[in-house]
PDB file of C-alpha atoms in Angstrom:
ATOM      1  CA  UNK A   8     -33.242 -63.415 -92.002  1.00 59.00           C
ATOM      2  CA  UNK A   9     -37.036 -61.868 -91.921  1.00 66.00           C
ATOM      3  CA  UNK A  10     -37.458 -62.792 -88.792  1.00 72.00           C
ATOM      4  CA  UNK A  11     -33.999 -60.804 -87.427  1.00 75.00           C
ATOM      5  CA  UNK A  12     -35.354 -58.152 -89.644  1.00 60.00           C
ATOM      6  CA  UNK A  13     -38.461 -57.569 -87.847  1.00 70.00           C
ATOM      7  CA  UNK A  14     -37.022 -57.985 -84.630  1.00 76.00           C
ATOM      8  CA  UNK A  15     -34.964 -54.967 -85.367  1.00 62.00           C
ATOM      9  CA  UNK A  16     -38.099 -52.960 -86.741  1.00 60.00           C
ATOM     10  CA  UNK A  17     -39.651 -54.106 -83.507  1.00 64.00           C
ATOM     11  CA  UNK A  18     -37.015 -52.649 -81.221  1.00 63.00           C
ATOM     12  CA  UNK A  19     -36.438 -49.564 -83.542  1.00 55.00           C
ATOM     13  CA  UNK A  20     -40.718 -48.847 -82.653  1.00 57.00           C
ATOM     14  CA  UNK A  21     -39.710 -49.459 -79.139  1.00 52.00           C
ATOM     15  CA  UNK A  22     -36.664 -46.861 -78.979  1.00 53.00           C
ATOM     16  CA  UNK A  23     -38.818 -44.035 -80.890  1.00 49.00           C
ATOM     17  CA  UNK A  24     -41.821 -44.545 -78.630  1.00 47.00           C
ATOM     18  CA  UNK A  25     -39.767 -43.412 -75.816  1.00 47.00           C
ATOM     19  CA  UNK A  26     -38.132 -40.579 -78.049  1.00 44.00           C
ATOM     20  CA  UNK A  27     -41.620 -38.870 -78.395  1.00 43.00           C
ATOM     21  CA  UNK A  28     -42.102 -37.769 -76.030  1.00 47.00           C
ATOM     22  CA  UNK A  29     -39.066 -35.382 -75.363  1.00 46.00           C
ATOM     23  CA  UNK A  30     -41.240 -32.582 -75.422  1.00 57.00           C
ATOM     24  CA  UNK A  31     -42.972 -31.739 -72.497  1.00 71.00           C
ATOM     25  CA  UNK A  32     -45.897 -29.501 -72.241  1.00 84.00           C
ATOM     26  CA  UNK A  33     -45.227 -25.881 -69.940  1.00 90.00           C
ATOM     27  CA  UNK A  34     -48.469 -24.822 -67.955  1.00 94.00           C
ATOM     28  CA  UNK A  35     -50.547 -22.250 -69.808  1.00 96.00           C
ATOM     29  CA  UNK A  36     -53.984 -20.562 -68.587  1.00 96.00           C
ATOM     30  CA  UNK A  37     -55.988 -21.965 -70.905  1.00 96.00           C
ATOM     31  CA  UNK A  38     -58.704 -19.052 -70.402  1.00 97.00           C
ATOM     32  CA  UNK A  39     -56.233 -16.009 -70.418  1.00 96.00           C
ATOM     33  CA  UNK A  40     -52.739 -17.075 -72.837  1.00 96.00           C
ATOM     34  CA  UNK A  41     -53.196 -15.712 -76.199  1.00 97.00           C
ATOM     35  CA  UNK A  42     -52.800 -18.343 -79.302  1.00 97.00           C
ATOM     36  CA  UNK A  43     -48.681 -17.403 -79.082  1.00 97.00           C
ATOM     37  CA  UNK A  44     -48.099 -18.754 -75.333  1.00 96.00           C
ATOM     38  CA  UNK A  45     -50.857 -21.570 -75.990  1.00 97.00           C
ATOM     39  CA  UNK A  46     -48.899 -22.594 -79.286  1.00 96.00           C
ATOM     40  CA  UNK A  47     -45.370 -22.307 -77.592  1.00 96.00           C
ATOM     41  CA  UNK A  48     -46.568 -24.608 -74.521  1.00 96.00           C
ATOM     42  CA  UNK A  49     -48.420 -27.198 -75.444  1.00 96.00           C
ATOM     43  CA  UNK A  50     -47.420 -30.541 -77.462  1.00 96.00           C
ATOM     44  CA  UNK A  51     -48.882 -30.899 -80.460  1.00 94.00           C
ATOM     45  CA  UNK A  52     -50.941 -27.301 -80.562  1.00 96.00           C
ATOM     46  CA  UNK A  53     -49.615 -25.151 -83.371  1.00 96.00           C
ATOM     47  CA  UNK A  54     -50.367 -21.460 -84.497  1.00 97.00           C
ATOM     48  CA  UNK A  55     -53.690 -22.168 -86.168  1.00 97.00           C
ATOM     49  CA  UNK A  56     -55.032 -24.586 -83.394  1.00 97.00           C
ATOM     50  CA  UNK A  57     -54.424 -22.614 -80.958  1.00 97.00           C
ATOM     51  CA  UNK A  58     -56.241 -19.502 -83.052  1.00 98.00           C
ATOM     52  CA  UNK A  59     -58.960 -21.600 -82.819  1.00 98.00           C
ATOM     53  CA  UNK A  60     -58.380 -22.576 -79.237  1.00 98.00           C
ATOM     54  CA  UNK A  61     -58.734 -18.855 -78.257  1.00 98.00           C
ATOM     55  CA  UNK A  62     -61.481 -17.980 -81.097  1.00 98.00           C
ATOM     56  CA  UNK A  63     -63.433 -20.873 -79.458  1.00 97.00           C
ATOM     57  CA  UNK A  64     -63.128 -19.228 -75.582  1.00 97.00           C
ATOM     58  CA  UNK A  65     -64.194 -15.854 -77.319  1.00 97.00           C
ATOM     59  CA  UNK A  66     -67.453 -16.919 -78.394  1.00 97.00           C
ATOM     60  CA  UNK A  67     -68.192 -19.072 -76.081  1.00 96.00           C
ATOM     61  CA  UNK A  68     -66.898 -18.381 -72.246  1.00 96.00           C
ATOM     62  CA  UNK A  69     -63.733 -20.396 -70.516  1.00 96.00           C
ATOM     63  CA  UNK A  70     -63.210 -23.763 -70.682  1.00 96.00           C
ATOM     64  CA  UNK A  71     -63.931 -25.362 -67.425  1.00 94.00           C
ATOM     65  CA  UNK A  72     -62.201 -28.702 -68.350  1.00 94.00           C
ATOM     66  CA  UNK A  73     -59.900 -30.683 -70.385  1.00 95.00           C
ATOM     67  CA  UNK A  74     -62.289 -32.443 -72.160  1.00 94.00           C
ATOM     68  CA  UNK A  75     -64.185 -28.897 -73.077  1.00 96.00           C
ATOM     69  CA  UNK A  76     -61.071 -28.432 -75.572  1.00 96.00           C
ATOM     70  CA  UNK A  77     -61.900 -31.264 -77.712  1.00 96.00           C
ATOM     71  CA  UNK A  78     -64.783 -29.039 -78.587  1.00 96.00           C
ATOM     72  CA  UNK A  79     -62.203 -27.091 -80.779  1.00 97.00           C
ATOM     73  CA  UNK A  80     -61.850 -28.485 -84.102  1.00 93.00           C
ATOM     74  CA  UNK A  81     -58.843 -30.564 -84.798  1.00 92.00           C
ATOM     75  CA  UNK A  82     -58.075 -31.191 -80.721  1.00 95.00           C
ATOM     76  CA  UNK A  83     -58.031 -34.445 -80.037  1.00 95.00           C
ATOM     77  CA  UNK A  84     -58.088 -37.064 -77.295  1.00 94.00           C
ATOM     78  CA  UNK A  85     -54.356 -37.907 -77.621  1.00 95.00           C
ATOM     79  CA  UNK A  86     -53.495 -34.060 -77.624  1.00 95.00           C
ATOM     80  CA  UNK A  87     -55.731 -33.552 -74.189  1.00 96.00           C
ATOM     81  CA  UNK A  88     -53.684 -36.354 -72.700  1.00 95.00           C
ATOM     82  CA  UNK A  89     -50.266 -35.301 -73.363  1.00 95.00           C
ATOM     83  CA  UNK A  90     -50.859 -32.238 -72.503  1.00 96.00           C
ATOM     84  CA  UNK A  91     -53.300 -32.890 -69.295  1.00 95.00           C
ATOM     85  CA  UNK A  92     -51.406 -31.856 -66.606  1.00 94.00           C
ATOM     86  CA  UNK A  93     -50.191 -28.779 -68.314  1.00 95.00           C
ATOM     87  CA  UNK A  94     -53.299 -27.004 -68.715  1.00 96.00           C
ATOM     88  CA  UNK A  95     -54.928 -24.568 -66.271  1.00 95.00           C
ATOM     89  CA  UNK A  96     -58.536 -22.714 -66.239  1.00 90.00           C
ATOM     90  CA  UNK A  97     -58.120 -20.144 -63.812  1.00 79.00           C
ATOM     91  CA  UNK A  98     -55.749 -18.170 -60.733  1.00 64.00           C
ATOM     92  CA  UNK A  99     -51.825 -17.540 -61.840  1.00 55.00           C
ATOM     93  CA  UNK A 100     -49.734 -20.104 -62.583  1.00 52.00           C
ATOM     94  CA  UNK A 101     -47.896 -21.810 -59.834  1.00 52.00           C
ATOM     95  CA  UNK A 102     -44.449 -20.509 -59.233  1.00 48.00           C
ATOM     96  CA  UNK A 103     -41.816 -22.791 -60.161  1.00 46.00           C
ATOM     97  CA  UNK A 104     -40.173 -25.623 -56.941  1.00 47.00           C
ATOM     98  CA  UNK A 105     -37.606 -23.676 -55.001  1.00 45.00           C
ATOM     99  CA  UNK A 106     -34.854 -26.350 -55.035  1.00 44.00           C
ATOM    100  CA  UNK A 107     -33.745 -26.910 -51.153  1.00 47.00           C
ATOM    101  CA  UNK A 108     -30.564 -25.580 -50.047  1.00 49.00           C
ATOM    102  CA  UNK A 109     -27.844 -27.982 -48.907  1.00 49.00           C
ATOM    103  CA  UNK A 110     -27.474 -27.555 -45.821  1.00 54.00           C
ATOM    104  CA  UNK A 111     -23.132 -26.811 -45.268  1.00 54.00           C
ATOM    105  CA  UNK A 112     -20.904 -29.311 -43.720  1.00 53.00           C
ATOM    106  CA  UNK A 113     -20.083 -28.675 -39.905  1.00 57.00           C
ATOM    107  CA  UNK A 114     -16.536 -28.842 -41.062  1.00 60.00           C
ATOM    108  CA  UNK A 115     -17.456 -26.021 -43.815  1.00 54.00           C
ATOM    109  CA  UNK A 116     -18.940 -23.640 -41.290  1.00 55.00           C
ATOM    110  CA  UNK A 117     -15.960 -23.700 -38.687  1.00 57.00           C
ATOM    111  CA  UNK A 118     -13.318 -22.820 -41.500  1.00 56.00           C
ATOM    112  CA  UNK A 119     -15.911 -20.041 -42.611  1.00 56.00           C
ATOM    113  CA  UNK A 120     -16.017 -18.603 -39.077  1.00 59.00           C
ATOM    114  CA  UNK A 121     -12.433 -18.782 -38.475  1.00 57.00           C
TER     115      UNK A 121
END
């Protein structure tokens, strides 16, 4: 009976790992967002984090990497990596993918030309 019991603990861990992470990080400027946008994009980065986020870039200049942010105070290693690919350092923020057009059926076009 234990050992059907930890099974099911074992798959219950499995199923919330790949729950977690649901939330997925939008792409901030990490050198121009204010603590609002950094708080409302990134995983993991609440109000007072990203206070000190900004504070941190005030006194001392822009971040030129990822790994510069785990110079702020309660950033760590596991924050920087879910949210890697969602933080930028400098330019505008990419537009977002045009999704391709499909392309009509020959069918579709005679009956719209005639």
């Amino acid at each position: 009976m234990q050992s059907k019991f930890r099974q099911l603990l074992a798959a219950l861990a499995v199923a919330a790992s790949f729950a977690l992470p649901a939330f997925a990080a939008t792409p901030v400027n990490i050198n121009k967002a204010d603590a609002a946008t950094i708080a409302r994009s990134l995983d993991g980065i609440g109000q007072s984090k990203a206070q000190a986020i900004v504070a941190w870039r005030q006194a001392h200049g822009p971040f030129k990497r990822v790994e510069d942010l785990a110079q702020v105070k309660g950033i760590g290693k596991g924050t920087l990596e879910r949210n890697h690919d969602a933080i930028r350092f400098s330019g505008d923020l990419p537009p977002p993918k045009a999704t391709p057009k499909k392309k009509a059926h020959p069918k579709a076009k005679a009956a719209a030309k005639g």
